[in-house]
PDB file of C-alpha atoms in Angstrom:
ATOM      1  CA  UNK A  10     173.908  25.129  99.200  1.00 41.00           C
ATOM      2  CA  UNK A  11     175.326  25.026  95.683  1.00 45.00           C
ATOM      3  CA  UNK A  12     178.149  27.368  94.786  1.00 42.00           C
ATOM      4  CA  UNK A  13     176.919  30.649  93.328  1.00 47.00           C
ATOM      5  CA  UNK A  14     173.339  30.350  94.518  1.00 52.00           C
ATOM      6  CA  UNK A  15     174.469  30.704  98.132  1.00 49.00           C
ATOM      7  CA  UNK A  16     175.746  34.204  97.441  1.00 44.00           C
ATOM      8  CA  UNK A  17     172.507  35.367  95.877  1.00 46.00           C
ATOM      9  CA  UNK A  18     170.478  38.008  97.691  1.00 45.00           C
ATOM     10  CA  UNK A  19     166.739  37.494  98.061  1.00 43.00           C
ATOM     11  CA  UNK A  20     164.198  39.685  96.301  1.00 41.00           C
ATOM     12  CA  UNK A  21     160.618  40.059  97.398  1.00 40.00           C
ATOM     13  CA  UNK A  22     157.944  40.150  94.725  1.00 38.00           C
ATOM     14  CA  UNK A  23     157.845  43.681  93.340  1.00 38.00           C
ATOM     15  CA  UNK A  24     154.117  43.646  92.737  1.00 40.00           C
ATOM     16  CA  UNK A  25     151.418  41.247  93.709  1.00 38.00           C
ATOM     17  CA  UNK A  26     148.543  42.025  91.412  1.00 41.00           C
ATOM     18  CA  UNK A  27     150.262  44.545  89.186  1.00 53.00           C
ATOM     19  CA  UNK A  28     152.531  43.585  86.324  1.00 52.00           C
ATOM     20  CA  UNK A  29     155.485  45.310  84.794  1.00 55.00           C
ATOM     21  CA  UNK A  30     157.263  44.377  81.651  1.00 55.00           C
ATOM     22  CA  UNK A  31     159.999  46.224  79.814  1.00 47.00           C
ATOM     23  CA  UNK A  32     159.994  46.719  76.085  1.00 47.00           C
ATOM     24  CA  UNK A  33     163.744  46.256  76.379  1.00 44.00           C
ATOM     25  CA  UNK A  34     166.243  48.558  74.790  1.00 41.00           C
ATOM     26  CA  UNK A  35     168.076  45.843  73.017  1.00 40.00           C
ATOM     27  CA  UNK A  36     167.838  43.904  76.304  1.00 35.00           C
ATOM     28  CA  UNK A  37     169.481  46.807  78.111  1.00 36.00           C
ATOM     29  CA  UNK A  38     168.592  45.229  81.454  1.00 32.00           C
ATOM     30  CA  UNK A  39     171.907  45.515  83.238  1.00 35.00           C
ATOM     31  CA  UNK A  40     172.688  49.212  82.935  1.00 36.00           C
ATOM     32  CA  UNK A  41     169.092  50.422  82.796  1.00 39.00           C
ATOM     33  CA  UNK A  42     167.647  53.284  80.868  1.00 39.00           C
ATOM     34  CA  UNK A  43     169.893  55.822  82.548  1.00 40.00           C
ATOM     35  CA  UNK A  44     173.173  53.945  82.230  1.00 41.00           C
ATOM     36  CA  UNK A  45     176.229  56.040  81.345  1.00 41.00           C
ATOM     37  CA  UNK A  46     177.221  56.011  77.705  1.00 41.00           C
ATOM     38  CA  UNK A  47     180.484  54.242  78.529  1.00 40.00           C
ATOM     39  CA  UNK A  48     178.562  51.288  79.923  1.00 42.00           C
ATOM     40  CA  UNK A  49     176.556  50.914  76.719  1.00 42.00           C
ATOM     41  CA  UNK A  50     179.472  50.811  74.312  1.00 48.00           C
ATOM     42  CA  UNK A  51     180.430  47.204  75.006  1.00 51.00           C
ATOM     43  CA  UNK A  52     182.494  45.334  72.471  1.00 54.00           C
ATOM     44  CA  UNK A  53     183.972  47.148  69.456  1.00 60.00           C
ATOM     45  CA  UNK A  54     181.811  46.885  66.322  1.00 56.00           C
ATOM     46  CA  UNK A  55     182.943  44.693  63.443  1.00 54.00           C
ATOM     47  CA  UNK A  56     184.770  46.172  60.476  1.00 54.00           C
ATOM     48  CA  UNK A  57     182.419  48.206  58.218  1.00 50.00           C
ATOM     49  CA  UNK A  58     182.900  45.729  55.394  1.00 48.00           C
ATOM     50  CA  UNK A  59     181.513  42.928  57.595  1.00 48.00           C
ATOM     51  CA  UNK A  60     178.362  44.735  58.768  1.00 49.00           C
ATOM     52  CA  UNK A  61     175.105  43.968  56.947  1.00 52.00           C
ATOM     53  CA  UNK A  62     173.504  47.044  55.381  1.00 67.00           C
ATOM     54  CA  UNK A  63     169.948  46.804  56.653  1.00 82.00           C
ATOM     55  CA  UNK A  64     167.525  49.554  55.692  1.00 89.00           C
ATOM     56  CA  UNK A  65     164.129  49.829  57.389  1.00 92.00           C
ATOM     57  CA  UNK A  66     161.098  51.874  56.375  1.00 93.00           C
ATOM     58  CA  UNK A  67     159.430  54.021  59.012  1.00 95.00           C
ATOM     59  CA  UNK A  68     156.592  56.485  59.481  1.00 95.00           C
ATOM     60  CA  UNK A  69     155.265  58.587  62.332  1.00 96.00           C
ATOM     61  CA  UNK A  70     152.177  56.750  63.578  1.00 94.00           C
ATOM     62  CA  UNK A  71     149.948  59.856  63.438  1.00 93.00           C
ATOM     63  CA  UNK A  72     150.836  60.481  59.795  1.00 92.00           C
ATOM     64  CA  UNK A  73     153.973  61.344  57.836  1.00 93.00           C
ATOM     65  CA  UNK A  74     155.875  60.552  54.639  1.00 94.00           C
ATOM     66  CA  UNK A  75     157.860  57.318  54.654  1.00 95.00           C
ATOM     67  CA  UNK A  76     161.439  57.557  55.878  1.00 94.00           C
ATOM     68  CA  UNK A  77     164.385  55.171  55.604  1.00 94.00           C
ATOM     69  CA  UNK A  78     166.684  54.441  58.537  1.00 93.00           C
ATOM     70  CA  UNK A  79     169.750  52.253  59.016  1.00 91.00           C
ATOM     71  CA  UNK A  80     172.876  51.883  61.115  1.00 88.00           C
ATOM     72  CA  UNK A  81     171.368  51.579  64.619  1.00 87.00           C
ATOM     73  CA  UNK A  82     172.356  49.000  67.235  1.00 83.00           C
ATOM     74  CA  UNK A  83     170.001  49.730  70.148  1.00 85.00           C
ATOM     75  CA  UNK A  84     166.750  51.519  70.875  1.00 87.00           C
ATOM     76  CA  UNK A  85     168.352  54.854  71.757  1.00 90.00           C
ATOM     77  CA  UNK A  86     170.176  54.886  68.437  1.00 91.00           C
ATOM     78  CA  UNK A  87     166.954  53.881  66.654  1.00 93.00           C
ATOM     79  CA  UNK A  88     165.104  56.834  68.175  1.00 94.00           C
ATOM     80  CA  UNK A  89     167.951  59.138  67.136  1.00 95.00           C
ATOM     81  CA  UNK A  90     167.702  57.861  63.544  1.00 96.00           C
ATOM     82  CA  UNK A  91     163.919  58.392  63.579  1.00 96.00           C
ATOM     83  CA  UNK A  92     164.490  61.908  64.903  1.00 96.00           C
ATOM     84  CA  UNK A  93     166.914  62.634  62.064  1.00 96.00           C
ATOM     85  CA  UNK A  94     164.514  61.213  59.462  1.00 96.00           C
ATOM     86  CA  UNK A  95     161.611  63.423  60.561  1.00 96.00           C
ATOM     87  CA  UNK A  96     163.494  66.419  61.996  1.00 96.00           C
ATOM     88  CA  UNK A  97     162.158  65.938  65.542  1.00 96.00           C
ATOM     89  CA  UNK A  98     164.016  65.538  68.870  1.00 96.00           C
ATOM     90  CA  UNK A  99     164.573  61.822  69.665  1.00 95.00           C
ATOM     91  CA  UNK A 100     163.046  62.470  73.098  1.00 95.00           C
ATOM     92  CA  UNK A 101     159.673  63.028  71.391  1.00 96.00           C
ATOM     93  CA  UNK A 102     159.497  59.322  70.469  1.00 96.00           C
ATOM     94  CA  UNK A 103     157.542  57.421  73.134  1.00 95.00           C
ATOM     95  CA  UNK A 104     157.635  53.910  71.636  1.00 94.00           C
ATOM     96  CA  UNK A 105     157.465  52.086  68.304  1.00 94.00           C
ATOM     97  CA  UNK A 106     155.111  49.448  66.935  1.00 93.00           C
ATOM     98  CA  UNK A 107     155.841  47.034  64.117  1.00 93.00           C
ATOM     99  CA  UNK A 108     153.619  46.844  61.031  1.00 93.00           C
ATOM    100  CA  UNK A 109     150.746  48.848  62.547  1.00 92.00           C
ATOM    101  CA  UNK A 110     150.176  52.526  63.264  1.00 93.00           C
ATOM    102  CA  UNK A 111     147.791  51.637  66.100  1.00 92.00           C
ATOM    103  CA  UNK A 112     148.677  51.656  69.807  1.00 92.00           C
ATOM    104  CA  UNK A 113     148.831  47.858  69.769  1.00 91.00           C
ATOM    105  CA  UNK A 114     150.781  46.558  72.747  1.00 86.00           C
ATOM    106  CA  UNK A 115     151.157  43.144  71.096  1.00 85.00           C
ATOM    107  CA  UNK A 116     153.147  44.810  68.296  1.00 89.00           C
ATOM    108  CA  UNK A 117     155.596  46.779  70.430  1.00 87.00           C
ATOM    109  CA  UNK A 118     159.138  46.953  69.146  1.00 86.00           C
ATOM    110  CA  UNK A 119     161.373  45.119  71.604  1.00 74.00           C
ATOM    111  CA  UNK A 120     164.854  43.673  71.333  1.00 70.00           C
ATOM    112  CA  UNK A 121     164.283  42.192  67.881  1.00 75.00           C
ATOM    113  CA  UNK A 122     163.034  43.597  64.578  1.00 84.00           C
ATOM    114  CA  UNK A 123     162.070  41.347  61.672  1.00 81.00           C
ATOM    115  CA  UNK A 124     164.078  42.163  58.577  1.00 82.00           C
ATOM    116  CA  UNK A 125     160.912  43.081  56.681  1.00 86.00           C
ATOM    117  CA  UNK A 126     159.137  44.876  59.528  1.00 90.00           C
ATOM    118  CA  UNK A 127     157.790  48.400  58.999  1.00 94.00           C
ATOM    119  CA  UNK A 128     158.453  50.680  61.993  1.00 95.00           C
ATOM    120  CA  UNK A 129     155.815  53.149  63.215  1.00 96.00           C
ATOM    121  CA  UNK A 130     157.012  55.729  65.756  1.00 96.00           C
ATOM    122  CA  UNK A 131     154.505  57.060  68.301  1.00 96.00           C
ATOM    123  CA  UNK A 132     155.382  60.549  69.517  1.00 97.00           C
ATOM    124  CA  UNK A 133     154.254  62.660  72.466  1.00 96.00           C
ATOM    125  CA  UNK A 134     150.802  64.195  72.288  1.00 95.00           C
ATOM    126  CA  UNK A 135     148.547  65.749  74.913  1.00 94.00           C
ATOM    127  CA  UNK A 136     149.630  65.979  78.547  1.00 96.00           C
ATOM    128  CA  UNK A 137     147.099  65.320  81.283  1.00 96.00           C
ATOM    129  CA  UNK A 138     146.961  65.305  85.071  1.00 96.00           C
ATOM    130  CA  UNK A 139     144.678  62.877  86.922  1.00 95.00           C
ATOM    131  CA  UNK A 140     143.777  62.536  90.612  1.00 95.00           C
ATOM    132  CA  UNK A 141     143.227  58.867  91.522  1.00 94.00           C
ATOM    133  CA  UNK A 142     141.753  57.475  94.731  1.00 95.00           C
ATOM    134  CA  UNK A 143     143.454  54.195  95.644  1.00 94.00           C
ATOM    135  CA  UNK A 144     140.525  52.303  97.117  1.00 92.00           C
ATOM    136  CA  UNK A 145     142.027  48.854  96.501  1.00 90.00           C
ATOM    137  CA  UNK A 146     145.487  47.310  96.774  1.00 87.00           C
ATOM    138  CA  UNK A 147     145.699  46.651  93.036  1.00 87.00           C
ATOM    139  CA  UNK A 148     145.283  49.456  90.531  1.00 90.00           C
ATOM    140  CA  UNK A 149     144.921  47.132  87.541  1.00 88.00           C
ATOM    141  CA  UNK A 150     147.853  48.443  85.491  1.00 86.00           C
ATOM    142  CA  UNK A 151     150.565  46.612  83.607  1.00 83.00           C
ATOM    143  CA  UNK A 152     153.613  48.838  83.198  1.00 84.00           C
ATOM    144  CA  UNK A 153     156.245  48.521  80.499  1.00 84.00           C
ATOM    145  CA  UNK A 154     159.118  50.757  79.405  1.00 85.00           C
ATOM    146  CA  UNK A 155     160.663  51.693  76.093  1.00 87.00           C
ATOM    147  CA  UNK A 156     164.249  51.049  77.203  1.00 81.00           C
ATOM    148  CA  UNK A 157     165.141  54.699  76.691  1.00 87.00           C
ATOM    149  CA  UNK A 158     163.774  56.259  79.873  1.00 90.00           C
ATOM    150  CA  UNK A 159     159.979  56.266  79.451  1.00 93.00           C
ATOM    151  CA  UNK A 160     157.562  53.987  81.335  1.00 92.00           C
ATOM    152  CA  UNK A 161     154.042  53.679  79.991  1.00 91.00           C
ATOM    153  CA  UNK A 162     150.825  51.698  80.400  1.00 91.00           C
ATOM    154  CA  UNK A 163     150.718  48.409  78.530  1.00 87.00           C
ATOM    155  CA  UNK A 164     147.435  46.967  79.836  1.00 85.00           C
ATOM    156  CA  UNK A 165     144.486  48.022  81.983  1.00 90.00           C
ATOM    157  CA  UNK A 166     142.574  45.209  83.666  1.00 88.00           C
ATOM    158  CA  UNK A 167     138.819  45.190  83.104  1.00 90.00           C
ATOM    159  CA  UNK A 168     136.855  46.374  86.122  1.00 91.00           C
ATOM    160  CA  UNK A 169     139.903  47.755  87.921  1.00 91.00           C
ATOM    161  CA  UNK A 170     140.358  51.200  89.475  1.00 92.00           C
ATOM    162  CA  UNK A 171     142.160  52.463  86.381  1.00 93.00           C
ATOM    163  CA  UNK A 172     139.573  50.941  84.049  1.00 93.00           C
ATOM    164  CA  UNK A 173     136.941  53.194  85.622  1.00 93.00           C
ATOM    165  CA  UNK A 174     138.941  56.361  84.823  1.00 93.00           C
ATOM    166  CA  UNK A 175     138.189  57.034  81.174  1.00 91.00           C
ATOM    167  CA  UNK A 176     140.984  59.546  80.558  1.00 94.00           C
ATOM    168  CA  UNK A 177     143.697  56.977  81.382  1.00 95.00           C
ATOM    169  CA  UNK A 178     144.523  54.817  78.370  1.00 94.00           C
ATOM    170  CA  UNK A 179     146.873  52.108  77.176  1.00 93.00           C
ATOM    171  CA  UNK A 180     149.943  53.769  75.665  1.00 94.00           C
ATOM    172  CA  UNK A 181     149.975  56.714  78.100  1.00 96.00           C
ATOM    173  CA  UNK A 182     153.453  57.540  79.389  1.00 95.00           C
ATOM    174  CA  UNK A 183     153.695  57.968  83.171  1.00 96.00           C
ATOM    175  CA  UNK A 184     155.606  61.214  83.563  1.00 96.00           C
ATOM    176  CA  UNK A 185     155.333  61.569  87.351  1.00 96.00           C
ATOM    177  CA  UNK A 186     153.609  60.208  90.468  1.00 97.00           C
ATOM    178  CA  UNK A 187     152.830  62.761  93.200  1.00 96.00           C
ATOM    179  CA  UNK A 188     155.371  65.103  91.654  1.00 95.00           C
ATOM    180  CA  UNK A 189     158.127  62.473  91.568  1.00 96.00           C
ATOM    181  CA  UNK A 190     159.465  62.576  87.996  1.00 96.00           C
ATOM    182  CA  UNK A 191     159.859  59.115  86.481  1.00 95.00           C
ATOM    183  CA  UNK A 192     161.830  59.932  83.346  1.00 95.00           C
ATOM    184  CA  UNK A 193     164.754  57.487  83.318  1.00 93.00           C
ATOM    185  CA  UNK A 194     163.075  54.911  85.590  1.00 90.00           C
ATOM    186  CA  UNK A 195     162.642  51.264  84.642  1.00 85.00           C
ATOM    187  CA  UNK A 196     159.335  49.399  84.540  1.00 81.00           C
ATOM    188  CA  UNK A 197     159.831  47.598  87.858  1.00 78.00           C
ATOM    189  CA  UNK A 198     160.681  50.838  89.686  1.00 86.00           C
ATOM    190  CA  UNK A 199     157.431  52.452  88.528  1.00 88.00           C
ATOM    191  CA  UNK A 200     155.373  49.331  89.347  1.00 85.00           C
ATOM    192  CA  UNK A 201     156.909  49.176  92.824  1.00 84.00           C
ATOM    193  CA  UNK A 202     156.132  52.835  93.454  1.00 90.00           C
ATOM    194  CA  UNK A 203     152.490  52.351  92.419  1.00 91.00           C
ATOM    195  CA  UNK A 204     152.221  49.265  94.630  1.00 87.00           C
ATOM    196  CA  UNK A 205     153.589  51.140  97.649  1.00 90.00           C
ATOM    197  CA  UNK A 206     151.160  54.068  97.401  1.00 93.00           C
ATOM    198  CA  UNK A 207     149.016  54.094 100.575  1.00 94.00           C
ATOM    199  CA  UNK A 208     145.539  52.619 100.256  1.00 93.00           C
ATOM    200  CA  UNK A 209     142.615  54.911 101.011  1.00 94.00           C
ATOM    201  CA  UNK A 210     144.316  58.078  99.760  1.00 95.00           C
ATOM    202  CA  UNK A 211     144.443  60.125  96.554  1.00 95.00           C
ATOM    203  CA  UNK A 212     147.533  60.345  94.386  1.00 96.00           C
ATOM    204  CA  UNK A 213     148.373  62.435  91.343  1.00 96.00           C
ATOM    205  CA  UNK A 214     149.425  61.021  87.977  1.00 96.00           C
ATOM    206  CA  UNK A 215     150.901  63.153  85.206  1.00 97.00           C
ATOM    207  CA  UNK A 216     150.572  61.356  81.882  1.00 97.00           C
ATOM    208  CA  UNK A 217     151.442  61.970  78.237  1.00 97.00           C
ATOM    209  CA  UNK A 218     149.352  60.264  75.566  1.00 95.00           C
ATOM    210  CA  UNK A 219     150.585  59.367  72.077  1.00 95.00           C
ATOM    211  CA  UNK A 220     149.688  61.835  69.331  1.00 93.00           C
ATOM    212  CA  UNK A 221     146.475  60.622  67.725  1.00 84.00           C
ATOM    213  CA  UNK A 222     146.459  59.105  64.236  1.00 69.00           C
ATOM    214  CA  UNK A 223     144.129  60.032  61.392  1.00 56.00           C
ATOM    215  CA  UNK A 224     141.628  57.550  59.961  1.00 44.00           C
ATOM    216  CA  UNK A 225     143.349  57.635  56.560  1.00 37.00           C
ATOM    217  CA  UNK A 226     146.571  56.223  57.940  1.00 39.00           C
ATOM    218  CA  UNK A 227     145.224  52.669  57.724  1.00 39.00           C
ATOM    219  CA  UNK A 228     145.036  52.800  53.933  1.00 32.00           C
ATOM    220  CA  UNK A 229     148.338  54.637  53.634  1.00 30.00           C
ATOM    221  CA  UNK A 230     150.293  52.111  55.743  1.00 33.00           C
ATOM    222  CA  UNK A 231     148.780  48.948  54.278  1.00 33.00           C
ATOM    223  CA  UNK A 232     150.875  46.686  52.148  1.00 34.00           C
ATOM    224  CA  UNK A 233     154.170  48.515  52.548  1.00 34.00           C
ATOM    225  CA  UNK A 234     157.180  46.301  53.274  1.00 36.00           C
ATOM    226  CA  UNK A 235     160.891  46.242  52.689  1.00 33.00           C
ATOM    227  CA  UNK A 236     162.005  44.497  49.527  1.00 34.00           C
ATOM    228  CA  UNK A 237     162.422  40.758  49.954  1.00 33.00           C
ATOM    229  CA  UNK A 238     165.134  40.772  47.315  1.00 31.00           C
ATOM    230  CA  UNK A 239     167.187  43.063  49.505  1.00 34.00           C
ATOM    231  CA  UNK A 240     166.554  41.395  52.838  1.00 30.00           C
ATOM    232  CA  UNK A 241     165.967  37.736  52.044  1.00 34.00           C
ATOM    233  CA  UNK A 242     163.160  35.542  53.354  1.00 38.00           C
ATOM    234  CA  UNK A 243     162.219  37.733  56.333  1.00 44.00           C
ATOM    235  CA  UNK A 244     162.674  34.880  58.818  1.00 50.00           C
ATOM    236  CA  UNK A 245     165.770  36.562  60.192  1.00 65.00           C
ATOM    237  CA  UNK A 246     165.632  39.296  62.830  1.00 65.00           C
ATOM    238  CA  UNK A 247     167.867  42.179  63.778  1.00 65.00           C
ATOM    239  CA  UNK A 248     168.748  41.627  67.460  1.00 60.00           C
ATOM    240  CA  UNK A 249     169.396  44.911  69.261  1.00 67.00           C
ATOM    241  CA  UNK A 250     171.928  44.726  72.076  1.00 59.00           C
ATOM    242  CA  UNK A 251     172.979  47.062  74.870  1.00 57.00           C
ATOM    243  CA  UNK A 252     176.592  45.870  74.609  1.00 56.00           C
ATOM    244  CA  UNK A 253     178.183  45.136  71.279  1.00 57.00           C
ATOM    245  CA  UNK A 254     176.787  45.541  67.777  1.00 61.00           C
ATOM    246  CA  UNK A 255     173.341  44.504  66.629  1.00 59.00           C
ATOM    247  CA  UNK A 256     173.349  41.068  64.991  1.00 59.00           C
ATOM    248  CA  UNK A 257     171.160  39.296  62.437  1.00 61.00           C
ATOM    249  CA  UNK A 258     169.736  36.039  63.813  1.00 58.00           C
ATOM    250  CA  UNK A 259     167.204  33.395  62.858  1.00 60.00           C
ATOM    251  CA  UNK A 260     163.879  33.273  64.660  1.00 59.00           C
ATOM    252  CA  UNK A 261     163.833  31.187  67.880  1.00 62.00           C
ATOM    253  CA  UNK A 262     163.781  27.419  67.453  1.00 71.00           C
ATOM    254  CA  UNK A 263     160.876  25.298  68.717  1.00 73.00           C
ATOM    255  CA  UNK A 264     162.917  24.444  71.828  1.00 76.00           C
ATOM    256  CA  UNK A 265     163.624  28.121  72.497  1.00 80.00           C
ATOM    257  CA  UNK A 266     159.991  29.125  72.013  1.00 81.00           C
ATOM    258  CA  UNK A 267     158.816  26.522  74.548  1.00 84.00           C
ATOM    259  CA  UNK A 268     161.524  27.469  77.030  1.00 88.00           C
ATOM    260  CA  UNK A 269     160.795  31.196  76.670  1.00 87.00           C
ATOM    261  CA  UNK A 270     157.091  30.623  77.305  1.00 85.00           C
ATOM    262  CA  UNK A 271     157.787  28.559  80.442  1.00 89.00           C
ATOM    263  CA  UNK A 272     160.322  31.054  81.813  1.00 89.00           C
ATOM    264  CA  UNK A 273     157.900  33.904  81.129  1.00 80.00           C
ATOM    265  CA  UNK A 274     155.277  32.090  83.229  1.00 82.00           C
ATOM    266  CA  UNK A 275     157.810  31.709  86.047  1.00 86.00           C
ATOM    267  CA  UNK A 276     158.632  35.425  85.896  1.00 78.00           C
ATOM    268  CA  UNK A 277     154.967  36.190  86.434  1.00 67.00           C
ATOM    269  CA  UNK A 278     154.636  33.718  89.320  1.00 71.00           C
ATOM    270  CA  UNK A 279     157.761  34.823  91.186  1.00 74.00           C
ATOM    271  CA  UNK A 280     158.294  38.466  90.228  1.00 64.00           C
ATOM    272  CA  UNK A 281     154.896  39.782  89.170  1.00 60.00           C
ATOM    273  CA  UNK A 282     156.127  40.651  85.667  1.00 67.00           C
ATOM    274  CA  UNK A 283     155.738  39.210  82.190  1.00 67.00           C
ATOM    275  CA  UNK A 284     158.604  39.871  79.824  1.00 72.00           C
ATOM    276  CA  UNK A 285     159.285  37.664  76.823  1.00 73.00           C
ATOM    277  CA  UNK A 286     162.540  39.470  75.970  1.00 77.00           C
ATOM    278  CA  UNK A 287     163.907  38.953  79.485  1.00 81.00           C
ATOM    279  CA  UNK A 288     162.803  35.304  79.300  1.00 84.00           C
ATOM    280  CA  UNK A 289     164.563  34.944  75.934  1.00 84.00           C
ATOM    281  CA  UNK A 290     167.733  36.432  77.391  1.00 85.00           C
ATOM    282  CA  UNK A 291     167.645  33.939  80.282  1.00 90.00           C
ATOM    283  CA  UNK A 292     167.107  31.002  77.919  1.00 90.00           C
ATOM    284  CA  UNK A 293     170.048  32.183  75.841  1.00 87.00           C
ATOM    285  CA  UNK A 294     172.239  32.364  78.954  1.00 90.00           C
ATOM    286  CA  UNK A 295     171.240  28.831  80.000  1.00 90.00           C
ATOM    287  CA  UNK A 296     171.597  27.173  76.605  1.00 85.00           C
ATOM    288  CA  UNK A 297     175.212  26.065  77.014  1.00 86.00           C
ATOM    289  CA  UNK A 298     175.430  25.844  80.829  1.00 89.00           C
ATOM    290  CA  UNK A 299     176.102  22.440  82.413  1.00 89.00           C
ATOM    291  CA  UNK A 300     174.591  22.939  85.876  1.00 92.00           C
ATOM    292  CA  UNK A 301     172.564  25.457  87.913  1.00 90.00           C
ATOM    293  CA  UNK A 302     175.709  26.932  89.469  1.00 92.00           C
ATOM    294  CA  UNK A 303     177.030  28.000  86.069  1.00 93.00           C
ATOM    295  CA  UNK A 304     173.606  29.325  85.163  1.00 93.00           C
ATOM    296  CA  UNK A 305     173.355  31.257  88.431  1.00 92.00           C
ATOM    297  CA  UNK A 306     176.736  32.902  87.893  1.00 92.00           C
ATOM    298  CA  UNK A 307     175.759  33.880  84.347  1.00 92.00           C
ATOM    299  CA  UNK A 308     172.542  35.457  85.624  1.00 91.00           C
ATOM    300  CA  UNK A 309     174.435  37.365  88.326  1.00 90.00           C
ATOM    301  CA  UNK A 310     176.908  38.704  85.772  1.00 90.00           C
ATOM    302  CA  UNK A 311     174.382  39.719  83.129  1.00 87.00           C
ATOM    303  CA  UNK A 312     171.102  40.358  84.979  1.00 86.00           C
ATOM    304  CA  UNK A 313     172.269  40.930  88.543  1.00 81.00           C
ATOM    305  CA  UNK A 314     170.085  44.014  89.031  1.00 78.00           C
ATOM    306  CA  UNK A 315     167.012  41.780  89.242  1.00 77.00           C
ATOM    307  CA  UNK A 316     168.393  39.788  92.241  1.00 77.00           C
ATOM    308  CA  UNK A 317     166.413  36.681  91.309  1.00 84.00           C
ATOM    309  CA  UNK A 318     165.543  34.396  94.279  1.00 85.00           C
ATOM    310  CA  UNK A 319     167.394  31.065  94.506  1.00 90.00           C
ATOM    311  CA  UNK A 320     164.259  28.952  94.096  1.00 92.00           C
ATOM    312  CA  UNK A 321     163.329  30.926  90.980  1.00 92.00           C
ATOM    313  CA  UNK A 322     166.743  30.216  89.437  1.00 93.00           C
ATOM    314  CA  UNK A 323     166.345  26.481  90.094  1.00 93.00           C
ATOM    315  CA  UNK A 324     162.889  26.476  88.525  1.00 94.00           C
ATOM    316  CA  UNK A 325     164.100  28.391  85.467  1.00 94.00           C
ATOM    317  CA  UNK A 326     166.980  25.951  85.054  1.00 93.00           C
ATOM    318  CA  UNK A 327     164.461  23.107  85.242  1.00 92.00           C
ATOM    319  CA  UNK A 328     162.168  24.769  82.698  1.00 90.00           C
ATOM    320  CA  UNK A 329     165.030  25.172  80.229  1.00 88.00           C
ATOM    321  CA  UNK A 330     166.010  21.523  80.752  1.00 87.00           C
ATOM    322  CA  UNK A 331     162.403  20.338  80.274  1.00 85.00           C
ATOM    323  CA  UNK A 332     162.074  22.270  77.024  1.00 81.00           C
ATOM    324  CA  UNK A 333     165.421  20.932  75.789  1.00 78.00           C
ATOM    325  CA  UNK A 334     164.260  17.309  76.090  1.00 74.00           C
ATOM    326  CA  UNK A 335     160.762  18.027  74.817  1.00 70.00           C
ATOM    327  CA  UNK A 336     158.827  17.919  78.111  1.00 68.00           C
ATOM    328  CA  UNK A 337     155.985  20.443  78.175  1.00 56.00           C
TER     329      UNK A 337
END
């Protein structure tokens, strides 16, 4: 047994037919959404004179004037800046989408923001309580989280139990299950709890839906972008981090894109989740490693909470190596 991998604890698949994928608070995967503030401080920020002054435009997705925000390094700080801009509590922000006011799960703000992206903040709307009969093992939900303590529905599979309940929608925040409050839980904790609910019995979901947008918001939001003269070509991204300052980076290379896609597929096969930001973090960790032992130790140090199985680590290492030499 190679060094490092032999010390790894096994992890059973969290969900079989359910998925869970975090929106990633600047890849805040180690400490989790409820990590103490001291754990999130990380490295000291660079001198003020060395920090890029990046200003982003933002609106509330249901309708608002345009605000300007800057000086954030992770999702929690971003929500605080949005709260300041619109005079609302940061806890009212459920999630953000980039360049669309719609509840578009393909446009969710994750660990990276394009330098010319326009940020739309979706805030809490109507609360609702739903009784669900679990007649099948799989409910048909994909769960994600915003990295700041809220888990919500990213996808609903056609024909599933949840698809047949019209009041449950993509974008709804899961506030509690059978009275168990889920504020502060990560995506995989919520998915595991849903999976473990007994079949053949009712359970109670308390949900919060995003505040609805007006029809006129489409015209209002169209065509607005941050000045290219200020921010350059737009190919760069602001990478939000849980530890250390946010950094400006180029978009992933062709090698990285292939590796991220392959690792994301492996996450789904082994763990029942799809998470491109987690896959990107793993590819970044493996880029300069010389063997699977080094890679395993890096995963344990940075992403140890996931307790990845040994065979998964070997396959991920192989996927990164295949992408590096151009094998599909």
